[in-house]
Short mmCIF file of N, CA, C and O in Angstrom, two decimals:
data_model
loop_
_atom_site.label_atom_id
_atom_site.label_comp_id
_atom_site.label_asym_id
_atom_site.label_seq_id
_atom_site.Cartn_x
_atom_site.Cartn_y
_atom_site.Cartn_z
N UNK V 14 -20.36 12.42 -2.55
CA UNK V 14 -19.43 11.45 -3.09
C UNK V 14 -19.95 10.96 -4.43
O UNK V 14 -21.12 10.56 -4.45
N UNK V 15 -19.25 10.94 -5.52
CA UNK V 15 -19.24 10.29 -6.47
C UNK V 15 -19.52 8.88 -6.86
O UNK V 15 -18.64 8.18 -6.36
N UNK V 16 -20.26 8.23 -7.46
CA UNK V 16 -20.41 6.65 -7.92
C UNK V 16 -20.08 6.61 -9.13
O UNK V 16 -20.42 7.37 -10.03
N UNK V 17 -19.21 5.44 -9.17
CA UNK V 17 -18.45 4.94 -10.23
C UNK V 17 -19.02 3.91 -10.81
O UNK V 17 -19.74 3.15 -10.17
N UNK V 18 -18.75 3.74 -12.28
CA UNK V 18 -19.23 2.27 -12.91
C UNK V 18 -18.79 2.09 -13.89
O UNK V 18 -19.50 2.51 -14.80
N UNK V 19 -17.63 1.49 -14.30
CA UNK V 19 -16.72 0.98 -15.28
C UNK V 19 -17.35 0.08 -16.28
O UNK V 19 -18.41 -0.40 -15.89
N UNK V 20 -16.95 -0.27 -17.50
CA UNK V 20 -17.62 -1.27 -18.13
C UNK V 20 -16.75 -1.03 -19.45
O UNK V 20 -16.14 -0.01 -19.76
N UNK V 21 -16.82 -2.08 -20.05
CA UNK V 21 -16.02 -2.12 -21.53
C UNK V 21 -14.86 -2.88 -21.65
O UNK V 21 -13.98 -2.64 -22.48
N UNK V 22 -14.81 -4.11 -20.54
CA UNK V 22 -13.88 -5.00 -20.09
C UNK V 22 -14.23 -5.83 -21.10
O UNK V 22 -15.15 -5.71 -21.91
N UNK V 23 -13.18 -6.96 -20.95
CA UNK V 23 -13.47 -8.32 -22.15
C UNK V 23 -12.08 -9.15 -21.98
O UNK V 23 -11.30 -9.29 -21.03
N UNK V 24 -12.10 -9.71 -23.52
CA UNK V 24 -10.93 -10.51 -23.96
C UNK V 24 -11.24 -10.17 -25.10
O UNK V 24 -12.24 -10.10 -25.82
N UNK V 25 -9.06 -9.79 -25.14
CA UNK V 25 -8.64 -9.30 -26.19
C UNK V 25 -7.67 -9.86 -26.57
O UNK V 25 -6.91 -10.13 -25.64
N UNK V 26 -7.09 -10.37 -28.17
CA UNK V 26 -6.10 -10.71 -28.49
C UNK V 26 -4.46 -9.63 -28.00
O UNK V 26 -4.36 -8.40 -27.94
N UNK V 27 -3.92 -10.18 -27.86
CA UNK V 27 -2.77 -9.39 -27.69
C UNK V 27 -2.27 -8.75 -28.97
O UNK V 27 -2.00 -9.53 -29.88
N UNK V 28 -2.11 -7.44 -29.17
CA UNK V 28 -2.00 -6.60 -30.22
C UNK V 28 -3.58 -5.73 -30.58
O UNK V 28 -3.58 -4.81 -31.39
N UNK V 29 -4.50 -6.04 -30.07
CA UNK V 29 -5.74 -5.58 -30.15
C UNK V 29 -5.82 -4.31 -29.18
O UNK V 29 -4.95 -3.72 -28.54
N UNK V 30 -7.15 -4.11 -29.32
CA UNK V 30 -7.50 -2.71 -28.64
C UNK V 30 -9.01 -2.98 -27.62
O UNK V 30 -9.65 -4.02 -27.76
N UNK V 31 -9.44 -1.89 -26.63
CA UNK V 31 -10.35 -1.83 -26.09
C UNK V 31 -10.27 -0.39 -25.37
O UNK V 31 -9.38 0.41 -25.11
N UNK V 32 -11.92 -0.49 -25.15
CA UNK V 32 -12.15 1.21 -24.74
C UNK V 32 -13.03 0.40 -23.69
O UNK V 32 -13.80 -0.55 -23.82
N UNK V 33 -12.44 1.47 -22.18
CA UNK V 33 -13.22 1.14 -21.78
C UNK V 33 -13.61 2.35 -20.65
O UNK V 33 -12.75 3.21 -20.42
N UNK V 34 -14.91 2.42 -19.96
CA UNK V 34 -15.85 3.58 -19.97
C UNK V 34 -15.87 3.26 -18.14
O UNK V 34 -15.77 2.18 -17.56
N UNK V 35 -16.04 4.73 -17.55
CA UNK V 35 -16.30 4.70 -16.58
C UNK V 35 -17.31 6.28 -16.61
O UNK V 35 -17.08 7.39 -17.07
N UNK V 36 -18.81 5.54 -15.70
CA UNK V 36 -19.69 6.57 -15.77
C UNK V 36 -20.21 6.84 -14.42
O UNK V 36 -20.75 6.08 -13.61
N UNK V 37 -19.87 8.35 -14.37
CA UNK V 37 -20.09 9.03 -13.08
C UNK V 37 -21.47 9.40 -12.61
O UNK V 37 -22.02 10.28 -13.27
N UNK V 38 -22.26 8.81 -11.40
CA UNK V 38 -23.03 9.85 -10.94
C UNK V 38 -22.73 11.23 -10.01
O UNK V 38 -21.67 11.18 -9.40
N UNK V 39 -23.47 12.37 -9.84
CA UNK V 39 -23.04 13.56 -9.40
C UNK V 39 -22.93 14.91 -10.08
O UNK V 39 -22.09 14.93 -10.98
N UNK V 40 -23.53 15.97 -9.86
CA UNK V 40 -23.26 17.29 -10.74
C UNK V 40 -21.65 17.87 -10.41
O UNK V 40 -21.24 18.98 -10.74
N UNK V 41 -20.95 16.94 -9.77
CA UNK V 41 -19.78 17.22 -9.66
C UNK V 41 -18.32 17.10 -9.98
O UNK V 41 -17.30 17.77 -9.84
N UNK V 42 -18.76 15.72 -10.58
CA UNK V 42 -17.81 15.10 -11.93
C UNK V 42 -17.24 15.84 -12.74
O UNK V 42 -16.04 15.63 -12.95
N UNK V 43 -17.93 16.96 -13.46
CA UNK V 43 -16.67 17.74 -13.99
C UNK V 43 -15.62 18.79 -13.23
O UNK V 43 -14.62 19.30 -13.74
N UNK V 44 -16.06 18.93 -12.06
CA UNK V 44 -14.46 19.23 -11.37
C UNK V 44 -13.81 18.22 -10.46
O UNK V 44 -13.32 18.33 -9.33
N UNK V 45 -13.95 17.14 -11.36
CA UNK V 45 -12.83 16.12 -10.25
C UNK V 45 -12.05 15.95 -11.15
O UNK V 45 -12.41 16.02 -12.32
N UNK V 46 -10.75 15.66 -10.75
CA UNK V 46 -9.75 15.19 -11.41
C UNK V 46 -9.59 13.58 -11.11
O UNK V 46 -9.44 13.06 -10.00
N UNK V 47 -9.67 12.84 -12.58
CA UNK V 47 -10.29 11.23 -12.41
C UNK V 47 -8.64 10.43 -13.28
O UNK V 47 -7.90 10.78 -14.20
N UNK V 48 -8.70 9.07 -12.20
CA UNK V 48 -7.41 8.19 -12.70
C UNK V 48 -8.36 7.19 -12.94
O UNK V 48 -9.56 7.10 -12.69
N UNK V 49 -7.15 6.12 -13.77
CA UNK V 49 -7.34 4.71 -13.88
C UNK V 49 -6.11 3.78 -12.99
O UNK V 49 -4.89 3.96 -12.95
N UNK V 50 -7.01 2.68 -12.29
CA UNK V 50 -5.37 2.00 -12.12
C UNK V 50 -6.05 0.49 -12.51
O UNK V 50 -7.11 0.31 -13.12
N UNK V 51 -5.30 -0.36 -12.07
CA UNK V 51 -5.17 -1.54 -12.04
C UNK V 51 -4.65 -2.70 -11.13
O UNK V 51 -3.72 -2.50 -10.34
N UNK V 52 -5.21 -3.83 -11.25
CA UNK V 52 -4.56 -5.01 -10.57
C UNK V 52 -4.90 -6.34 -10.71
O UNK V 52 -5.90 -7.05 -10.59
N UNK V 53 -3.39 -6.45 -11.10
CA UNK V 53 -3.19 -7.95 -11.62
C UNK V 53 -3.26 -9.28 -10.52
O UNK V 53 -2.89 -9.18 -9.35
N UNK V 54 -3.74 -10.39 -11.04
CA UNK V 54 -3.78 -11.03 -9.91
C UNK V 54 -2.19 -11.56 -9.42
O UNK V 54 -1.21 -11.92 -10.07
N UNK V 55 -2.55 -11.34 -7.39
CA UNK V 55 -1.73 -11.47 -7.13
C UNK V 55 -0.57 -10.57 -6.83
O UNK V 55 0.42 -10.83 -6.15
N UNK V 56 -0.97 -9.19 -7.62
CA UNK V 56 -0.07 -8.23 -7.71
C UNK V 56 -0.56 -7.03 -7.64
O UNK V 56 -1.28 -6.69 -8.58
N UNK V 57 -0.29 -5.79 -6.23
CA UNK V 57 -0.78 -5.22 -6.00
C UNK V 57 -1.39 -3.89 -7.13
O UNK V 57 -1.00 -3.69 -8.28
N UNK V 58 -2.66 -2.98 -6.20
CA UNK V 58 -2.81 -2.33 -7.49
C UNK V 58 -2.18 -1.08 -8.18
O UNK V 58 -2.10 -0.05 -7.51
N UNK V 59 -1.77 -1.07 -9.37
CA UNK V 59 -1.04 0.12 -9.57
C UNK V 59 -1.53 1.24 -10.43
O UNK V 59 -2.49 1.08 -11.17
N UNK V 60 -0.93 2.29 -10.35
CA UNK V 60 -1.66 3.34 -11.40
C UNK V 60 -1.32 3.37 -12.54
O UNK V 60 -0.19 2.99 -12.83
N UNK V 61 -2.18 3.79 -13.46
CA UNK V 61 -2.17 3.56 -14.64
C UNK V 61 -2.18 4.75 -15.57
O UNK V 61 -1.48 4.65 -16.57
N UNK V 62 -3.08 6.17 -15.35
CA UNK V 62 -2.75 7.47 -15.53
C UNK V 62 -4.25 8.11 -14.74
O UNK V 62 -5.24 7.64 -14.18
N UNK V 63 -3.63 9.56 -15.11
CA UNK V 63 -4.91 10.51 -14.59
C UNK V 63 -5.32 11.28 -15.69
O UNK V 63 -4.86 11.06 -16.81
N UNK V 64 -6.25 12.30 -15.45
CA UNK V 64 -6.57 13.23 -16.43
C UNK V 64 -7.14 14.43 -15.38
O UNK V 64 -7.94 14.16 -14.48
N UNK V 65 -6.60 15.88 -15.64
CA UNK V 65 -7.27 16.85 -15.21
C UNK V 65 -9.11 16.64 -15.47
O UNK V 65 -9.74 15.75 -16.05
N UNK V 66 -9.55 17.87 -14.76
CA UNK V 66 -11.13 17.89 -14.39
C UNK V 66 -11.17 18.59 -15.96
O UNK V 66 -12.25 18.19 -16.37
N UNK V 67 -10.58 19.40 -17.01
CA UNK V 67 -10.86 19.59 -17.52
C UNK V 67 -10.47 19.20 -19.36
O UNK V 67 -10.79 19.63 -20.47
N UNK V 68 -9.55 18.03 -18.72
CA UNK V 68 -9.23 17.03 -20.05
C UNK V 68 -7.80 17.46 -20.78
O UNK V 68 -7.25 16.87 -21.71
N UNK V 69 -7.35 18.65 -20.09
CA UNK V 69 -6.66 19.47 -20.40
C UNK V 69 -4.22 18.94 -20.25
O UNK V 69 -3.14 19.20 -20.76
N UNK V 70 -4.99 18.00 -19.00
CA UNK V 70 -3.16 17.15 -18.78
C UNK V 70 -3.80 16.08 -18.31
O UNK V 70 -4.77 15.95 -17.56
N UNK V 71 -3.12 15.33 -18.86
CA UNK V 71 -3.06 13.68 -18.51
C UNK V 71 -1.12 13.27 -18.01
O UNK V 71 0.03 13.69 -18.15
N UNK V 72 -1.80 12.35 -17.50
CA UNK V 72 -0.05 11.63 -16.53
C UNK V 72 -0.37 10.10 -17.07
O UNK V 72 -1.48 9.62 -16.86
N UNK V 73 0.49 9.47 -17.67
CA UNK V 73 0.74 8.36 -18.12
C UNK V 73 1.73 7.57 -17.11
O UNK V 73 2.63 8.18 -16.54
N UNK V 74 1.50 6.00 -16.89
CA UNK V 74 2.72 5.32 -15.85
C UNK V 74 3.36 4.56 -17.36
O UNK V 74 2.92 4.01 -18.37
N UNK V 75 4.65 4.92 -16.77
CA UNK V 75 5.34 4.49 -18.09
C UNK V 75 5.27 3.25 -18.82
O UNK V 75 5.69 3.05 -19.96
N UNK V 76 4.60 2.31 -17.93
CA UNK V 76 4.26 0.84 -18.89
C UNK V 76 3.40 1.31 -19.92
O UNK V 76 3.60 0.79 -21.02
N UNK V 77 2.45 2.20 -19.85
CA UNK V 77 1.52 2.46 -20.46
C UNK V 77 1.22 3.15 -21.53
O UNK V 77 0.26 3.00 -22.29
N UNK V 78 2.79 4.59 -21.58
CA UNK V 78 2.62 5.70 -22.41
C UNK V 78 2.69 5.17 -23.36
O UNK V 78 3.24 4.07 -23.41
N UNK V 79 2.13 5.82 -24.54
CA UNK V 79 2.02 5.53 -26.47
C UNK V 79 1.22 4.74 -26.10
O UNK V 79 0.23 5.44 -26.29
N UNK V 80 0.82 3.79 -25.71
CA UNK V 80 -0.56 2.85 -26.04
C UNK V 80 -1.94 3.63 -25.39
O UNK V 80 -3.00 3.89 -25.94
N UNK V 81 -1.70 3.76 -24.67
CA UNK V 81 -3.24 3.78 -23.25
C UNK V 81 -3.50 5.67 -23.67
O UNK V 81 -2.63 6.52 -23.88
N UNK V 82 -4.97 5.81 -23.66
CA UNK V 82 -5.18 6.99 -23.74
C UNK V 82 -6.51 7.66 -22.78
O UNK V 82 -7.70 7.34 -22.81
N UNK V 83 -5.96 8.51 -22.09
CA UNK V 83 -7.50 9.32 -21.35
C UNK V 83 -8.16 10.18 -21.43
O UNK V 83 -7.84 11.26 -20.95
N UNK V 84 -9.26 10.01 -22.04
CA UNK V 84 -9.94 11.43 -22.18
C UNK V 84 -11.52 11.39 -21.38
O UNK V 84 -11.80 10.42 -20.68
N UNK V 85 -12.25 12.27 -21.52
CA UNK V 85 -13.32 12.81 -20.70
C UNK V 85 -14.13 13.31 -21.59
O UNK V 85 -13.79 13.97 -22.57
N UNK V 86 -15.54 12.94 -21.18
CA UNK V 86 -16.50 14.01 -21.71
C UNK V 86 -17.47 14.41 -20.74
O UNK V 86 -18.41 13.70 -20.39
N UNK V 87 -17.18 15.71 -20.26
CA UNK V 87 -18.04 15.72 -19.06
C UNK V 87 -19.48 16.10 -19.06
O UNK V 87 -20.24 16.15 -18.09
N UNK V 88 -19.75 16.38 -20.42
CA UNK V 88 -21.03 16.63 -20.98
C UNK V 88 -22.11 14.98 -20.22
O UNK V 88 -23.22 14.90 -19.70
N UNK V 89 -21.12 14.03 -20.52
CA UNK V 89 -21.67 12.63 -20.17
C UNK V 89 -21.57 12.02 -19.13
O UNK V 89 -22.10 10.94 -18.87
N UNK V 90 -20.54 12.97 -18.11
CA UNK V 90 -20.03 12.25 -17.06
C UNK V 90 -18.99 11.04 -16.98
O UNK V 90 -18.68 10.44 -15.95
N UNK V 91 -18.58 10.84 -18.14
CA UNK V 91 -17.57 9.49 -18.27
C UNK V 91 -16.08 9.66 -18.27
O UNK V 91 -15.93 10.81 -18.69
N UNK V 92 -15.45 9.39 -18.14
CA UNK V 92 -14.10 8.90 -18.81
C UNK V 92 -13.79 7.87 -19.38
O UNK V 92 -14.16 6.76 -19.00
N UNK V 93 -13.02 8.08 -20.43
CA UNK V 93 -12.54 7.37 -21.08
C UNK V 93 -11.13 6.26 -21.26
O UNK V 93 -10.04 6.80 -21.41
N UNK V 94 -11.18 5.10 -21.23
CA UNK V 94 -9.11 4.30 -21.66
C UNK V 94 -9.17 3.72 -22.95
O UNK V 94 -9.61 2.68 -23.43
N UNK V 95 -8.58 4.72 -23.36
CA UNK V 95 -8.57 3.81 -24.53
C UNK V 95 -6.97 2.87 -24.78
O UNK V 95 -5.95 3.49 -25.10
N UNK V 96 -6.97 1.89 -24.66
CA UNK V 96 -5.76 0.89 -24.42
C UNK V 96 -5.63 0.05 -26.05
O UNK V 96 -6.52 -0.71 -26.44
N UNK V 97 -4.54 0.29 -26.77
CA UNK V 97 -4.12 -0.13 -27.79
C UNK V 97 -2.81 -0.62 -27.48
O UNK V 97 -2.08 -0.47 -26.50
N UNK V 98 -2.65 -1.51 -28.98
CA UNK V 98 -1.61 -2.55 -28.94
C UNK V 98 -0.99 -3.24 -27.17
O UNK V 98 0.04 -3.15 -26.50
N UNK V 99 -2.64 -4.08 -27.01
CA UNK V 99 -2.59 -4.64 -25.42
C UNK V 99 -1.24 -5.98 -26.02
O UNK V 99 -0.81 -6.54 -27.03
N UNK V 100 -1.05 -5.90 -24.37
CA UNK V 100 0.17 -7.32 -24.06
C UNK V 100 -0.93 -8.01 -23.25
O UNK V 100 -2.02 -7.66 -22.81
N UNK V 101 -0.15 -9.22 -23.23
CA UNK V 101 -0.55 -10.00 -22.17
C UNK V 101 -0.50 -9.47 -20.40
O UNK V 101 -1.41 -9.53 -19.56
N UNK V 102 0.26 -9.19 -20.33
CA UNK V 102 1.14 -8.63 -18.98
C UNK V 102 -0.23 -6.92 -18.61
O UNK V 102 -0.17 -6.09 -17.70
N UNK V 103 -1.05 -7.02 -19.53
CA UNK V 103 -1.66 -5.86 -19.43
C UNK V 103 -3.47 -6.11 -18.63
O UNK V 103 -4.44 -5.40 -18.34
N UNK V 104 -2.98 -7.86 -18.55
CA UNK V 104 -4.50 -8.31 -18.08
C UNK V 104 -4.31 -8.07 -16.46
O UNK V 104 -3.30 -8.21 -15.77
N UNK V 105 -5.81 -7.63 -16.06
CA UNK V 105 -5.89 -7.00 -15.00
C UNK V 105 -7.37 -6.76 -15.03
O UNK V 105 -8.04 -6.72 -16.06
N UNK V 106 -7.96 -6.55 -13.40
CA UNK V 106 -9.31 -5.53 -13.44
C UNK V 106 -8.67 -4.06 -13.41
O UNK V 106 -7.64 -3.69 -12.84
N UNK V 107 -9.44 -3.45 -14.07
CA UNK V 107 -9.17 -2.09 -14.29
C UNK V 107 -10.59 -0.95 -13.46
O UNK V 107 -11.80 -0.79 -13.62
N UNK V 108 -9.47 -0.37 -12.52
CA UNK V 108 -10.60 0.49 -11.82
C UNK V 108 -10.49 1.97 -11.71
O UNK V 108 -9.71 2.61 -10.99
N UNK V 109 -11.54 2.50 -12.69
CA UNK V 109 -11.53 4.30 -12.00
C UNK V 109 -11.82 4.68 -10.76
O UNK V 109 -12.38 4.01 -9.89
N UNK V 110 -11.35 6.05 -10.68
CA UNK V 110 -11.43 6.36 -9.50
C UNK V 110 -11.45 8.54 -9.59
O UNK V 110 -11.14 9.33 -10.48
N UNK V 111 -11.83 8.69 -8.55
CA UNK V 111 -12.01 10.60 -8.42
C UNK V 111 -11.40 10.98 -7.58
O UNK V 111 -11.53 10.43 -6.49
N UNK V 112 -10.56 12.00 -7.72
CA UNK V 112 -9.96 12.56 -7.63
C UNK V 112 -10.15 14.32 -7.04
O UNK V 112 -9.51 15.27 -7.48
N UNK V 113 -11.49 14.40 -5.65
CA UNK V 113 -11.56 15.62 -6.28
C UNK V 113 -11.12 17.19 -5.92
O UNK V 113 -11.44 18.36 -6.15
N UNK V 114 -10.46 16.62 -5.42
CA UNK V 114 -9.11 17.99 -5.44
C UNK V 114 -8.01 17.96 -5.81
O UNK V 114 -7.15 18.79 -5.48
N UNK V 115 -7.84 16.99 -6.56
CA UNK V 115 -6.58 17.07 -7.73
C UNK V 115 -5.24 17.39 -7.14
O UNK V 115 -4.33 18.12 -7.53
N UNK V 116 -5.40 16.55 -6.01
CA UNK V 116 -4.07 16.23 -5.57
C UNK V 116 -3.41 14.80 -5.27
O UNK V 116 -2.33 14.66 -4.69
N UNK V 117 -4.07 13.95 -5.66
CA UNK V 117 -3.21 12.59 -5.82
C UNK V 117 -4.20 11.83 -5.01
O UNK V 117 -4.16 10.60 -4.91
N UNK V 118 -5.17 12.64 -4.39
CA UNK V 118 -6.09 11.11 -3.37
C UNK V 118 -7.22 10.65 -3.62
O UNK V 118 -8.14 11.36 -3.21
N UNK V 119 -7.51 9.68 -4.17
CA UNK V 119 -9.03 8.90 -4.68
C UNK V 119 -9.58 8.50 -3.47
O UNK V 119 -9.12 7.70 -2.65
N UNK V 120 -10.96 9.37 -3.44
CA UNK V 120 -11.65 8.80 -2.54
C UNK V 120 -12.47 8.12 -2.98
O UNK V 120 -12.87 7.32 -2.13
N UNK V 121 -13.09 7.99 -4.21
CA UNK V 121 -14.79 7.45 -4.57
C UNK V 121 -13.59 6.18 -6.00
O UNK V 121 -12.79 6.47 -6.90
N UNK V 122 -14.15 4.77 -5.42
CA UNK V 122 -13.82 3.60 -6.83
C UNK V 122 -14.82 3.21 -7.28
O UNK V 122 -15.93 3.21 -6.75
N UNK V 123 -14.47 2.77 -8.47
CA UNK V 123 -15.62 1.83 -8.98
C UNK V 123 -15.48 0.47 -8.94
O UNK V 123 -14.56 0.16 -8.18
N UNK V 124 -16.07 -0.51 -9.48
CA UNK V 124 -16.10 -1.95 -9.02
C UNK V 124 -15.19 -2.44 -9.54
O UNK V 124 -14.68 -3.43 -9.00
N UNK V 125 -14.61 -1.90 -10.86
CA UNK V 125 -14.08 -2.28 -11.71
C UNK V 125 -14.79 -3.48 -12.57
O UNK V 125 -15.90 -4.01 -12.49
N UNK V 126 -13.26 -3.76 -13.75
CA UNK V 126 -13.69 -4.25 -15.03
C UNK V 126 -12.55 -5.34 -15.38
O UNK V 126 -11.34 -5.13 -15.33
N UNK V 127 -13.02 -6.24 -15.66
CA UNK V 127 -11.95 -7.40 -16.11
C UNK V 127 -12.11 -7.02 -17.42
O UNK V 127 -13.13 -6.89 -18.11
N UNK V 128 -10.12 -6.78 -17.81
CA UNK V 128 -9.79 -7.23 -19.01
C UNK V 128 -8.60 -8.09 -19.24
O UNK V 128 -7.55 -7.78 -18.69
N UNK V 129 -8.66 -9.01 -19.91
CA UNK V 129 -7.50 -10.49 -20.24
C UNK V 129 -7.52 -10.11 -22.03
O UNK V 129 -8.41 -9.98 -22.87
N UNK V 130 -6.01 -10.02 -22.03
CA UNK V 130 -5.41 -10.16 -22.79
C UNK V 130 -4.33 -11.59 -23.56
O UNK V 130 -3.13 -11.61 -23.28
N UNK V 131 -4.73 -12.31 -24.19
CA UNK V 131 -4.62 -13.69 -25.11
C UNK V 131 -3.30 -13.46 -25.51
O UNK V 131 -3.06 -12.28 -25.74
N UNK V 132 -2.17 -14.40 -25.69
CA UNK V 132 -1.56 -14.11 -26.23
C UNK V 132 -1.43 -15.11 -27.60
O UNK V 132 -0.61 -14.85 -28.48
#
C-alpha cells in the first residue's frame, strides 16, 4: 500500500493561485493511477480530477476544468494541483489519493491539506 502526504495548502486571495504536492512512498507509484478530491466543511467529499499512471489523460469535475491542473512526476513520486484563478467556494481540505488499477477505486489517502480561499 501506498503512503500519502499532501502539502502546499494555505490562504489564498480569491483570484490567486496555489500548487499543491502530494508525495508518494512505494516503488509502485508510477503505475497507479492518482486523483484529487475534496471537502468542504459540512459538505460531503467530492472529486476533483484524476490523472493516468502515466500523465498521459487527466479527468477534470466540471467546477474545476480551465482552472485546476494535474500532472505527475514519477521520477519524484508526487503529483501535482495546480489550482488557478481560486473562488471562495473552492476552500476545502484537499486530499490525494491512488488509484491502483485505474478503475475508479482509491484505496491508499492522504491526510490531506487545508486550503481557504479570501474573498
Amino acid at each position: 500500500q501506498v503512503q500519502l502526504v499532501e502539502s502546499g495548502g494555505g490562504l489564498v486571495q480569491a483570484g490567486g493561485s496555489l500548487r499543491l504536492s502530494c508525495a508518494a512512498s512505494g516503488r509502485t507509484f508510477s503505475s497507479y493511477a492518482m486523483g484529487w478530491f475534496r471537502q468542504a466543511p459540512g459538505k460531503e467529499r467530492e472529486f476533483v480530477g484524476r490523472i493516468s499512471w502515466s500523465g498521459g489523460n487527466t479527468y477534470y469535475a466540471d467546477s474545476v476544468k480551465g482552472r485546476f491542473t494535474i500532472s505527475r512526476d514519477n521520477a519524484k513520486n508526487t503529483v501535482y494541483l495546480q489550482m488557478n484563478s481560486l473562488k471562495p467556494e473552492d476552500t476545502a481540505i484537499y486530499y490525494c489519493a491512488a488509484d491502483p488499477d485505474d478503475v475508479g477505486l482509491f484505496g491508499s489517502w492522504g491526510q490531506g491539506t487545508q486550503v481557504t480561499v479570501s474573498s
